[in-house]
Tab-separated table of C-alpha atoms in Angstrom:
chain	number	residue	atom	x	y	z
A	912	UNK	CA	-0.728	94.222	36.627
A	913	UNK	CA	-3.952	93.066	34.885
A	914	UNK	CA	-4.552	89.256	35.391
A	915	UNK	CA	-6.302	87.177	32.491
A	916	UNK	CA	-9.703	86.015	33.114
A	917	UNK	CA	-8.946	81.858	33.723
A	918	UNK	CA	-12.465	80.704	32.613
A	919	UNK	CA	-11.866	82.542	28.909
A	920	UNK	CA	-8.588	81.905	28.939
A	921	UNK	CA	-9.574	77.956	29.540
A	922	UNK	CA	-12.099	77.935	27.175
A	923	UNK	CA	-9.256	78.926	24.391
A	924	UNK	CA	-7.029	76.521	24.915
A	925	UNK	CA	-9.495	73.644	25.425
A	926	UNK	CA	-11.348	75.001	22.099
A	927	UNK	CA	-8.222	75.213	20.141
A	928	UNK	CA	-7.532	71.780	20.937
A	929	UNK	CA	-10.609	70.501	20.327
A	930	UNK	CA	-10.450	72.433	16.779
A	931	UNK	CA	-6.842	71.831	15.988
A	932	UNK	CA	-5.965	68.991	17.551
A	933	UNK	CA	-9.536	66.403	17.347
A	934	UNK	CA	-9.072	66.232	21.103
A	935	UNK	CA	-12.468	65.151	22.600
A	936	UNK	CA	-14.755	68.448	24.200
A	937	UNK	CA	-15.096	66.471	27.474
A	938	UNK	CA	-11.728	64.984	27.985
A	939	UNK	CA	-10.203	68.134	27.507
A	940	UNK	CA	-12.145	70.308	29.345
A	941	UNK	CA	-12.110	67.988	32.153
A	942	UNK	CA	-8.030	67.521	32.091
A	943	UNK	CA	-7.800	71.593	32.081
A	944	UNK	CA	-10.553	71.546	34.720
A	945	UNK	CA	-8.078	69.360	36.896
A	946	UNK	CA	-4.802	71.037	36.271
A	947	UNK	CA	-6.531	74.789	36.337
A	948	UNK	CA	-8.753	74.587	39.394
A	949	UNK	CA	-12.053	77.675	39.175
A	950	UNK	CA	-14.377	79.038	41.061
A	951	UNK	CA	-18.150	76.993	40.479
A	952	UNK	CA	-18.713	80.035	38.709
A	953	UNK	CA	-16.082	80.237	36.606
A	954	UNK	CA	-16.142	76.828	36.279
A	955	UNK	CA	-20.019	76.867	34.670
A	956	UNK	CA	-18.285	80.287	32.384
A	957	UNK	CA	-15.585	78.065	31.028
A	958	UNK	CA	-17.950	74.848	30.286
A	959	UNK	CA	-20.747	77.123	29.516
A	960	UNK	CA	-18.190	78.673	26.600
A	961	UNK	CA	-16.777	75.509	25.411
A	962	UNK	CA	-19.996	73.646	24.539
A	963	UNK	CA	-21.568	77.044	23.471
A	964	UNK	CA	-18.634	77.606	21.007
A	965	UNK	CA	-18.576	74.536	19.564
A	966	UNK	CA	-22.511	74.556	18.948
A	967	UNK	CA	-22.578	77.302	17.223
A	968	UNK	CA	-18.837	77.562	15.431
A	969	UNK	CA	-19.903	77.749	11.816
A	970	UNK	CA	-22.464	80.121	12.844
A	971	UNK	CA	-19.747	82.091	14.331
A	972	UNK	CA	-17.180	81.898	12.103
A	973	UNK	CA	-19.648	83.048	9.162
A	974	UNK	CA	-19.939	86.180	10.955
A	975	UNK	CA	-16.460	86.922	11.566
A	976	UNK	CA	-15.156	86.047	8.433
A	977	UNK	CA	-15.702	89.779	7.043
A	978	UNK	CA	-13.454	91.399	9.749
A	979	UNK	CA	-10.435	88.782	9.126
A	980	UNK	CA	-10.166	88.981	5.571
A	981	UNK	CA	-6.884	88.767	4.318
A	982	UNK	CA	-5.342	87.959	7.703
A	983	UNK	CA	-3.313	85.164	8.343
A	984	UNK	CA	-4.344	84.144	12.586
A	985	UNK	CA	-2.837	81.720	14.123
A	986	UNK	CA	-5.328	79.100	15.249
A	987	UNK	CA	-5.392	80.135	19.033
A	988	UNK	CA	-6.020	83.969	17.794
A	989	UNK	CA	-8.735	82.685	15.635
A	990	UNK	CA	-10.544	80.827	18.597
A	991	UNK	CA	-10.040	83.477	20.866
A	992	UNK	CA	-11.865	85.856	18.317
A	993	UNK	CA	-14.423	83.246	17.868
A	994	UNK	CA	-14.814	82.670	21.341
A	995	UNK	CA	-15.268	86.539	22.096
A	996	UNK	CA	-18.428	86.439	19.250
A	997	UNK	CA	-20.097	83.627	20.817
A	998	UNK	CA	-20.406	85.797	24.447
A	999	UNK	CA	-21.785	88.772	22.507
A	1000	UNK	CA	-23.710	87.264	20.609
A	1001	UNK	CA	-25.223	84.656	23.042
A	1002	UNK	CA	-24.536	85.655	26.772
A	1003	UNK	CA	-26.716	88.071	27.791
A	1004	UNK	CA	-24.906	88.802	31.092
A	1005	UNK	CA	-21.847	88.967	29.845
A	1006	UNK	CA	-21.179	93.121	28.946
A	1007	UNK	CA	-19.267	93.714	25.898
A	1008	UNK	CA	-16.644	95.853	27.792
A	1009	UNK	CA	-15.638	92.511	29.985
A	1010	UNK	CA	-15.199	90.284	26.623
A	1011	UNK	CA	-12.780	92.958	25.155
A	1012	UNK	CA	-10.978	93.577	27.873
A	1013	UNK	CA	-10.403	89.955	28.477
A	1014	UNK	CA	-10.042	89.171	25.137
A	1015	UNK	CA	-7.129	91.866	24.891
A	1016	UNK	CA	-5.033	90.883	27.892
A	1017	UNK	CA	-5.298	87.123	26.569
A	1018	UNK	CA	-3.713	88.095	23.020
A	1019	UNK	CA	-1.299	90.607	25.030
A	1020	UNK	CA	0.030	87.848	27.229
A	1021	UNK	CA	-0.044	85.058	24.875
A	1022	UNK	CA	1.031	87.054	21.977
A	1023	UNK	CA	2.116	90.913	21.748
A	1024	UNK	CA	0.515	94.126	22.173
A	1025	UNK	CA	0.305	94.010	18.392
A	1026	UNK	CA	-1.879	90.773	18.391
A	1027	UNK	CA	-4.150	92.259	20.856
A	1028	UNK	CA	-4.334	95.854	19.024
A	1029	UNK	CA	-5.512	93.749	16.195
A	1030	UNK	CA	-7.546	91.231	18.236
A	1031	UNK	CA	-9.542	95.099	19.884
A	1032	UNK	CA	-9.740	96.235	16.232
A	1033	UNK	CA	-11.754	93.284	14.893
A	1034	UNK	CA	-13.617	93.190	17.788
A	1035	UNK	CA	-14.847	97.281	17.709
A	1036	UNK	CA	-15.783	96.820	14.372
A	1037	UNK	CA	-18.445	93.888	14.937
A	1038	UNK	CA	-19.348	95.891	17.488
A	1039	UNK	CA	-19.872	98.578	15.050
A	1040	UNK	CA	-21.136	96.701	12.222
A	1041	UNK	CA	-23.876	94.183	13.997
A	1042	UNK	CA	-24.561	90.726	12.929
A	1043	UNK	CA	-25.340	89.830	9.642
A	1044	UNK	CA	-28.305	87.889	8.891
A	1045	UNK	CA	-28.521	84.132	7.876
A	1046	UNK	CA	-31.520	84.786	5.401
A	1047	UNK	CA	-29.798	86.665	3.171
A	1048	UNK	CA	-28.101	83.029	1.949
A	1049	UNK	CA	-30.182	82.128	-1.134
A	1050	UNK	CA	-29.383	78.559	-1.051
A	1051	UNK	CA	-31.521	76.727	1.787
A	1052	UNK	CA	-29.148	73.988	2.379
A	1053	UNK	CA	-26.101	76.497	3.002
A	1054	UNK	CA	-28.750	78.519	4.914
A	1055	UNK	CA	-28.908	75.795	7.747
A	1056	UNK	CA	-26.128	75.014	7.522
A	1057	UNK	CA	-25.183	78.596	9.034
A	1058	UNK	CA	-28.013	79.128	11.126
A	1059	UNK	CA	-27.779	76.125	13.168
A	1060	UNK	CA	-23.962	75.412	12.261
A	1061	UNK	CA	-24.033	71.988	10.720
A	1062	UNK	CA	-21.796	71.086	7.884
A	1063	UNK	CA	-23.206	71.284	4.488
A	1064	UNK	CA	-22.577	67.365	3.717
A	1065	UNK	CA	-24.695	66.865	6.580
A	1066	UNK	CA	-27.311	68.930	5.613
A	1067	UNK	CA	-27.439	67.252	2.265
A	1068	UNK	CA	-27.822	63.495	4.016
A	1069	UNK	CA	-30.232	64.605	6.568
A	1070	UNK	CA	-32.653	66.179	3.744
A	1071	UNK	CA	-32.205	63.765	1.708
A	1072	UNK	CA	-32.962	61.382	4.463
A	1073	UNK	CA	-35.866	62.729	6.383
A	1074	UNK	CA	-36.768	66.234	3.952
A	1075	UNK	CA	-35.938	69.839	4.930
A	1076	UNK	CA	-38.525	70.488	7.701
A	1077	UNK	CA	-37.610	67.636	9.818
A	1078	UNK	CA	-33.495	68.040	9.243
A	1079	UNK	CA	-34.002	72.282	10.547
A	1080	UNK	CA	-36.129	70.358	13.655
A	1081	UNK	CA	-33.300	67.905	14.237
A	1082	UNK	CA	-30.302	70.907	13.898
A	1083	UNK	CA	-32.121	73.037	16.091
A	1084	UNK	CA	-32.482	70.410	18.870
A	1085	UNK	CA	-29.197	69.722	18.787
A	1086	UNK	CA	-27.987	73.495	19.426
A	1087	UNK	CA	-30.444	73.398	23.039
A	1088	UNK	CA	-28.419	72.182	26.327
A	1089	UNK	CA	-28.487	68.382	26.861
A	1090	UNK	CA	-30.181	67.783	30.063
A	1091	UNK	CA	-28.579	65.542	33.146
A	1092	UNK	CA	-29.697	62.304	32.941
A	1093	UNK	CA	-29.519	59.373	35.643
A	1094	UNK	CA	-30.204	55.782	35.609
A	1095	UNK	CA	-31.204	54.073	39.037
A	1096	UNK	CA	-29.027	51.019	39.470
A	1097	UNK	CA	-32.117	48.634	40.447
A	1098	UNK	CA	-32.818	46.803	42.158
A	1099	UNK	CA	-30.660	47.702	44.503
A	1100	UNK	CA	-32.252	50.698	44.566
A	1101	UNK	CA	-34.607	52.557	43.979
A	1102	UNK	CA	-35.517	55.121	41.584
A	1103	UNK	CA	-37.390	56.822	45.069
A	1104	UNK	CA	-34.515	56.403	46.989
A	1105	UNK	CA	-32.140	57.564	44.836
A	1106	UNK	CA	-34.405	61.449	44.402
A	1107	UNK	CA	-34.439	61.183	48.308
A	1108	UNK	CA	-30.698	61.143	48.198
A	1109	UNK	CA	-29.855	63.433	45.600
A	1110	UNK	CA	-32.858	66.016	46.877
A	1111	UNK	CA	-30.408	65.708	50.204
A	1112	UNK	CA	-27.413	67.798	47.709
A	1113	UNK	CA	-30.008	70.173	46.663
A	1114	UNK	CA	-30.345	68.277	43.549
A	1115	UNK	CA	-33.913	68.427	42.387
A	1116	UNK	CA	-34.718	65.695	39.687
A	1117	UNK	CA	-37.802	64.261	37.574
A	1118	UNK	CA	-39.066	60.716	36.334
A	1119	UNK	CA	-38.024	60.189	32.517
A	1120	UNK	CA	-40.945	59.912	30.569
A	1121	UNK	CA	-38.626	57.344	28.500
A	1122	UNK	CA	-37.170	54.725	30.929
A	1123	UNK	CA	-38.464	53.848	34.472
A	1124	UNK	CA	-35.319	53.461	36.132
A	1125	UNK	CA	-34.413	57.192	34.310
A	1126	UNK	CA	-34.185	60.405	36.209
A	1127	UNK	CA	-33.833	63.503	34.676
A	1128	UNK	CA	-31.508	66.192	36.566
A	1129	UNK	CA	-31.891	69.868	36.885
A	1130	UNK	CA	-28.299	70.153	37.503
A	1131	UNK	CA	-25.380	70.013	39.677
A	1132	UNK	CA	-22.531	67.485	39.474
A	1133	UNK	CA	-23.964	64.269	39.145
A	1134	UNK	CA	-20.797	62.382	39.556
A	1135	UNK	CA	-19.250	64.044	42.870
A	1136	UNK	CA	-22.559	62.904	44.882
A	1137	UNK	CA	-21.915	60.792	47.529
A	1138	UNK	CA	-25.075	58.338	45.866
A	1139	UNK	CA	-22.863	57.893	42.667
A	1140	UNK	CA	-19.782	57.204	44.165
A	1141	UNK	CA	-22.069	54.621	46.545
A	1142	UNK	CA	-23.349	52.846	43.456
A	1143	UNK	CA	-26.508	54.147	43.616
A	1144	UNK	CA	-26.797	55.251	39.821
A	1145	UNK	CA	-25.111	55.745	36.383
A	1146	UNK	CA	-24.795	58.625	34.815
A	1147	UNK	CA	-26.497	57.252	31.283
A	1148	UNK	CA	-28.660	59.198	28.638
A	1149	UNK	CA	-32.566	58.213	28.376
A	1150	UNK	CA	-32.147	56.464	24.795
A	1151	UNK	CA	-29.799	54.439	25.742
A	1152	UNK	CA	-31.778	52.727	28.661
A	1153	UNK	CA	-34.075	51.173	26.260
A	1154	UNK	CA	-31.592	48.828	24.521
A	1155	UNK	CA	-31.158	46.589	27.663
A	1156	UNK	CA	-34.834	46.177	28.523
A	1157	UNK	CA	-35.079	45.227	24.524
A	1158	UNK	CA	-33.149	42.127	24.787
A	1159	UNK	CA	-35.937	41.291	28.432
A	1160	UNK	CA	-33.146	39.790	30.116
A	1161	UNK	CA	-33.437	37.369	32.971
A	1162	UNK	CA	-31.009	35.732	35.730
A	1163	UNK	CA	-30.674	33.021	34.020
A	1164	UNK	CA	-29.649	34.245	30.784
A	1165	UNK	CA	-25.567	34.294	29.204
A	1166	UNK	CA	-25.607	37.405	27.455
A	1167	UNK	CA	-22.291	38.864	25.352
A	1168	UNK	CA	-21.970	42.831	24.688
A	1169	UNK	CA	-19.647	42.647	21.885
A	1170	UNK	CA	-18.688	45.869	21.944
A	1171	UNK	CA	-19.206	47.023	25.596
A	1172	UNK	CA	-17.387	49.998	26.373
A	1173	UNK	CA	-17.707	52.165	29.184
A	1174	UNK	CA	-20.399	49.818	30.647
A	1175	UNK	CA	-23.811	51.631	31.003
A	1176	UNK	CA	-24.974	48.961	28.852
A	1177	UNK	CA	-23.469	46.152	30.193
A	1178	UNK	CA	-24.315	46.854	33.690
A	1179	UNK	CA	-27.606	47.245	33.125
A	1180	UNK	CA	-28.381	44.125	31.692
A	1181	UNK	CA	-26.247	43.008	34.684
A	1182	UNK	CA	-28.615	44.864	36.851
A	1183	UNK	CA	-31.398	41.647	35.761
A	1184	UNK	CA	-28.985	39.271	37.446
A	1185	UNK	CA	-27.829	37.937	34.113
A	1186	UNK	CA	-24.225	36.990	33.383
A	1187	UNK	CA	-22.498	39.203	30.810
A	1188	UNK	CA	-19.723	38.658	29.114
A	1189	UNK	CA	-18.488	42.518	28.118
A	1190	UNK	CA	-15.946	43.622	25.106
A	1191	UNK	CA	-13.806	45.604	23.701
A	1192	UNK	CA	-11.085	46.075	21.492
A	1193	UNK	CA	-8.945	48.292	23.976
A	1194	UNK	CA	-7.492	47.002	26.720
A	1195	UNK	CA	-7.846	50.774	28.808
A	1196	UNK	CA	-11.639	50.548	27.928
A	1197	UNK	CA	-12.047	47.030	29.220
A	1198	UNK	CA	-10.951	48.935	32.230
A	1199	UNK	CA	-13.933	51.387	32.528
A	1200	UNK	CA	-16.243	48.342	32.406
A	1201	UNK	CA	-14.504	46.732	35.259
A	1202	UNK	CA	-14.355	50.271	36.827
A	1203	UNK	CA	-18.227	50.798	36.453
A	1204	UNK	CA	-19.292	47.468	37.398
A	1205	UNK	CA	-17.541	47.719	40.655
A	1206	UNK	CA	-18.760	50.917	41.730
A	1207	UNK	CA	-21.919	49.266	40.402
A	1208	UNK	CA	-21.530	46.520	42.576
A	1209	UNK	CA	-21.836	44.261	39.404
A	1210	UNK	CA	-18.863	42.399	39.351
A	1211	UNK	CA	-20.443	38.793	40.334
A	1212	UNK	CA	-22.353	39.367	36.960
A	1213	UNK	CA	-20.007	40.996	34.263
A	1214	UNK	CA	-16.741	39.183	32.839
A	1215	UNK	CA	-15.260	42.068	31.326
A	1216	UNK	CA	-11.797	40.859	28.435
A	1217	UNK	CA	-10.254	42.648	25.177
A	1218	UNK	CA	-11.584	41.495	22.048
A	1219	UNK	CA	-11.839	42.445	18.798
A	1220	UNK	CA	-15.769	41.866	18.298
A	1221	UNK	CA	-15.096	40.399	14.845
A	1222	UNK	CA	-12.847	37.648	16.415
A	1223	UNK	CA	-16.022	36.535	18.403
A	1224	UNK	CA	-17.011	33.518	17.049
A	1225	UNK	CA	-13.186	31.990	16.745
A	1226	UNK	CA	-13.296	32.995	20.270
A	1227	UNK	CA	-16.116	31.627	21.687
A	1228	UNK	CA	-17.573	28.711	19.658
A	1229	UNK	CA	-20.836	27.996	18.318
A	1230	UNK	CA	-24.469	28.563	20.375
A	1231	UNK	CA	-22.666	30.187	23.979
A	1232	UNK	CA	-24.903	32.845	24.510
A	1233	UNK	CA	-28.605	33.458	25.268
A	1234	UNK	CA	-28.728	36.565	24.008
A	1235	UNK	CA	-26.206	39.341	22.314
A	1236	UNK	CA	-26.052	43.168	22.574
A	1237	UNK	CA	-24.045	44.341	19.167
A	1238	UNK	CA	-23.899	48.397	20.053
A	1239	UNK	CA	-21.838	48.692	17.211
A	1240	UNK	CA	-18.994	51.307	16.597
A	1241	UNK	CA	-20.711	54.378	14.690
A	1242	UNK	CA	-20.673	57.675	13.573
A	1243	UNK	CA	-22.028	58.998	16.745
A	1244	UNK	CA	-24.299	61.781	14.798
A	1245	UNK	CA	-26.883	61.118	17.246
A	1246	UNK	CA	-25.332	62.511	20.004
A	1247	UNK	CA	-24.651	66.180	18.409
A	1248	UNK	CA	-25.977	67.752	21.329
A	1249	UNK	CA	-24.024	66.317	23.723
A	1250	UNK	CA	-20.873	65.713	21.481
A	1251	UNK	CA	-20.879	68.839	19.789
A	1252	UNK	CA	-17.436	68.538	18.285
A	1253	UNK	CA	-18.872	65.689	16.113
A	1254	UNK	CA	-20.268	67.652	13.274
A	1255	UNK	CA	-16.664	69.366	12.461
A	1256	UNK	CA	-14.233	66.188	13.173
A	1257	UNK	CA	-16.263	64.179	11.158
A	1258	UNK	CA	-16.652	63.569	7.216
A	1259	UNK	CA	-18.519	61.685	5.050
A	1260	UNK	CA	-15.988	59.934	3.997
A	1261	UNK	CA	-15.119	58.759	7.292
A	1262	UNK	CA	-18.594	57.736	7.906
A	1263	UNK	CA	-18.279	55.427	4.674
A	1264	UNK	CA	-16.447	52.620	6.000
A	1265	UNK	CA	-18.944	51.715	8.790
A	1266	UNK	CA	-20.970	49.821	7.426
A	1267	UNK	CA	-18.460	47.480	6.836
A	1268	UNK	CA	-17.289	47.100	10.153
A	1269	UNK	CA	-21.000	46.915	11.558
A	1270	UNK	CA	-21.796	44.070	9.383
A	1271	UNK	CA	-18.919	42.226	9.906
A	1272	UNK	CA	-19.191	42.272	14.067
A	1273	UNK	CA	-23.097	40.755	13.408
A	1274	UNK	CA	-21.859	38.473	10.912
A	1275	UNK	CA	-19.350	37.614	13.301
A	1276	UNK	CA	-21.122	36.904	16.786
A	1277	UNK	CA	-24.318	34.723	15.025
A	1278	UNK	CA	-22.824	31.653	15.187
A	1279	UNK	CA	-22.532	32.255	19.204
A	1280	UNK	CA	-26.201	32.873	19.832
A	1281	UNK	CA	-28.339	29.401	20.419
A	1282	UNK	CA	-31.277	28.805	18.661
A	1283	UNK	CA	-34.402	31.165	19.914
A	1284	UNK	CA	-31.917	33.191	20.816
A	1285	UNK	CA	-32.589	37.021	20.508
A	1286	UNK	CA	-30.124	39.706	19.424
A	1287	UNK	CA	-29.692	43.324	19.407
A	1288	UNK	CA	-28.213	45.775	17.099
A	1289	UNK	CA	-28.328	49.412	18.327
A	1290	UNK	CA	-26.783	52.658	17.229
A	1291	UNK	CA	-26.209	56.171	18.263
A	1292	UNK	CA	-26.614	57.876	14.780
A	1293	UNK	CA	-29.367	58.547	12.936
A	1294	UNK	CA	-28.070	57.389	9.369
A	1295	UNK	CA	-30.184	54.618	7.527
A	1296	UNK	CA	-26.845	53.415	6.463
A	1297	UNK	CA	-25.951	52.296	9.639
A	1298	UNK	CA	-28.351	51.502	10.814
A	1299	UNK	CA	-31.612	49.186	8.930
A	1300	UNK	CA	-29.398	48.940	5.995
A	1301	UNK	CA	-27.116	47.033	7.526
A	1302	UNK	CA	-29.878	44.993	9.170
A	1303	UNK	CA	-31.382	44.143	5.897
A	1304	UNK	CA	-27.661	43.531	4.188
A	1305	UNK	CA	-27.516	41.096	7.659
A	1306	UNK	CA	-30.735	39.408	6.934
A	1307	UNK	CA	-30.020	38.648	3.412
A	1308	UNK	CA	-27.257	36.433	4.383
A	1309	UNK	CA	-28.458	35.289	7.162
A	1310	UNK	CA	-31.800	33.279	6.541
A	1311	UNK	CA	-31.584	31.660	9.882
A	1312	UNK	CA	-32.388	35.270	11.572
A	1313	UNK	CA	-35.621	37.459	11.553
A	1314	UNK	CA	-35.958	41.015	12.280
A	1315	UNK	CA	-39.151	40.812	14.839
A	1316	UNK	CA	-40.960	44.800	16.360
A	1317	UNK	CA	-38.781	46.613	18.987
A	1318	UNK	CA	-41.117	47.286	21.945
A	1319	UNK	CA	-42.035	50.762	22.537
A	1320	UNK	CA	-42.557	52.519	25.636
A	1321	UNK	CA	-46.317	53.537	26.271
A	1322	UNK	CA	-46.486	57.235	24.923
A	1323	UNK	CA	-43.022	57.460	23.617
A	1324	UNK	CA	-43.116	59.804	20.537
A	1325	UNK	CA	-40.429	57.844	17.618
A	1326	UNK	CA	-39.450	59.126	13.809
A	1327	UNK	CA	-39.529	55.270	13.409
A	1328	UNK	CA	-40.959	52.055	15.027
A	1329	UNK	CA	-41.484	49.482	12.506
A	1330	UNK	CA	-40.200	47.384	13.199
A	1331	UNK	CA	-36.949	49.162	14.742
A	1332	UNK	CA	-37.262	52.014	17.101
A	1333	UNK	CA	-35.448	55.121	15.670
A	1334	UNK	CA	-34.874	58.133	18.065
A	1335	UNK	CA	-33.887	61.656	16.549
A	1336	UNK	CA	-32.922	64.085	18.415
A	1337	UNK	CA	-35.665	66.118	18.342
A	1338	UNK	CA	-38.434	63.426	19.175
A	1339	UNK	CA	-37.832	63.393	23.082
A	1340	UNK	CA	-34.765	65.728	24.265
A	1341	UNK	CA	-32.635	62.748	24.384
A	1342	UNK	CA	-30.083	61.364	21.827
A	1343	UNK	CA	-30.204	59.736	18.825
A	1344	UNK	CA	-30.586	55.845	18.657
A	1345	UNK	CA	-31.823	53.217	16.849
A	1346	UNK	CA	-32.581	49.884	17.588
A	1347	UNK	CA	-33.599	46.408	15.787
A	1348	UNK	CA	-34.464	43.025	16.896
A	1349	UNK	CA	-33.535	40.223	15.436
A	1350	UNK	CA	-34.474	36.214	16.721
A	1351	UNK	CA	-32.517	33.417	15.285
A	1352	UNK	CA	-34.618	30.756	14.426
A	1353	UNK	CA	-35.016	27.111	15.261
């Protein structure tokens, strides 16, 4: 009796609920992870398939769509076709014989043998028939959108945004692996102390050229080290290190995140002995803060409560607060690479409202910050609209407030620093993230 191969088999379902469902690429993966347990190698297959899929799914499902016409697949059929193109097409050790084979007994056992005679068929006749070519699309903007499998709409609002050479640089960044990053929970440690420890699990890492508490990891699993699970480090991505140091926090400062969730933030403005008062609307992700800053250690510094951010100044009262981190709720678009899922569960009409909800959270915690105050408004997308548009649309109502130059780090290569810092994907390896800011004045 033929068994089916877990790791594809894994990959289906958690890519059919990702695609059918909006579940979240990491949650899911890591909830089938727990209830299916793998081999490390067919653990790295399965993840290696998920994220690869869902990178390159348009791309994918461009090329298949020939060999489906006129069939009516069920969802999980239509993955698991998918899912056999993407380890043809892009995993070189993977023969051809093993991925139909696989693929068969998969539609055999969750299907019929018709399902897999057709599932065989489709797949003998790509074989057959070879890829088709992305230049033959006349139109550039549907083009990209194929080659590097990013929604048209998106195409159309990065171009417009930042013109056709830069928006192919950003999409192809965003298709390469996201690399392991690590910040060093200073001062108690340090960020040599820390590579001692992890060089000890045969985990080689390097300094980030973009934060000095930042490592950068050539792999393994950062979070089952006995140095994480000691506090020793977060796992955190190199962009978002530098909104902490913007606010230059000190132990004597009261500092709010208003919207704090998981904590990588919050704890490391913690980390500068500073009190923090940390947010969020949900009371399971007030949870993760607490969570975090005890591993952390933290705890003596972080208040963590569930708050709607725009109930802040009702809340709180006027001029509590030294300083205030606003990482607002956003599209996420600047974390593609690591988030793949985001360019298909999102639209542009859900990207729309944000604004909205961005300015009302600033609007809402400036009465809390005291005079000479300084506060921070960060992002992880790369959309104007979100970002220094809703600065200015801030400012305008808000004469008491200026917009001053976010420091850079020496050498750090930006698509924007005047006076915000914006990070594209493509500038650094790292995600997308902007930051502005703003003093209130005496």
């Amino acid at each position: 009796m033929s068994r089916i191969n877990p790791a594809r088999n894994l990959a289906v379902n958690v890519l059919t609920a990702v695609m059918t469902q909006g579940a979240y690429a990491n949650i899911e993966l890591d909830a089938a992870l727990r209830q299916t347990p793998l081999t490390s190698v067919d653990t790295g297959l399965a993840t290696t398939m998920v994220y690869g899929v869902l990178q390159h799914w348009l791309t994918l499902d461009w090329q298949l769509a020939p060999f489906i016409k006129g069939k009516k697949l069920e969802p999980w059929v239509h993955t698991l076709l998918i899912t056999a193109l993407y380890q043809m097409a892009y995993l070189d050790r993977v023969p051809d014989r093993a991925v139909f084979f696989d693929s068969t007994e998969i539609a055999k056992k969750r299907g019929n043998p018709g399902l897999a005679k057709l599932v065989t068929g489709v797949l003998r006749h790509v074989q057959r028939a070879g890829w088709r070519d992305p230049q033959t699309i006349s139109d550039p903007v549907e083009r990209l959108s194929i080659q590097e499998s990013l929604p048209i709409w998106l195409v159309q609002q990065l171009t417009a945004i930042y013109g056709p050479e830069k928006t192919t640089a950003i999409a192809r960044s965003v298709n390469t692996l996201p690399r392991p990053t690590l910040r060093v929970n200073t001062p108690a440690y340090t960020v040599t102390q820390v590579r001692a420890q992890l060089a000890k699990d045969h985990i080689k890492t390097m300094p980030s050229q973009i934060s000095a508490v930042g490592l950068i990891a050539e792999g393994g699993h950062l979070a089952a080290t006995p140095a994480f699970k000691a506090g020793a480090f977060t796992i955190q991505d190199e962009s978002s290190m530098l909104v902490a140091p913007t606010l230059t926090p000190q132990p004597s400062d009261r500092i709010l995140d208003a919207c704090a969730a998981p904590g990588g933030k919050t704890t490391h403005l913690a980390s500068y002995g500073a009190q923090v008062t940390a947010l969020d609307i949900h009371a399971n992700k007030v949870r993760l803060i607490e969570q975090n800053a005890q591993r952390l250690h933290l705890t003596d510094h972080i208040h963590a409560e569930a708050l709607d951010a725009r109930d802040v100044a009702a809340h709180f009262g006027p001029a509590q607060f030294d300083k205030i981190l606003v990482d607002a709720p956003c599209s996420g678009l600047g974390l593609l690479r690591r988030k793949p899922e985001i360019r298909y569960t999102k639209r542009a009409d859900d990207i729309a409202h944000l604004p909205a909800i961005q300015l009302a959270i600033l609007a809402a915690v400036a009465p809390t910050l005291k005079t000479g105050g300084a506060l921070v408004y960060s992002t992880c997308t790369i959309l104007p609209a979100e970002n220094q548009e809703v600065v200015d649309a801030f400012l305008k109502t808000h004469p008491d407030f200026i917009q001053v130059q976010t420091p850079l780090p020496a050498g750090l290569k930006a698509t924007a620093t005047m006076p915000a810092l914006q990070l594209t994907p493509d500038d650094c390896g790292s995600d997308g993230f902007y930051i502005a800011k703003l003093v209130k004045k005496g």
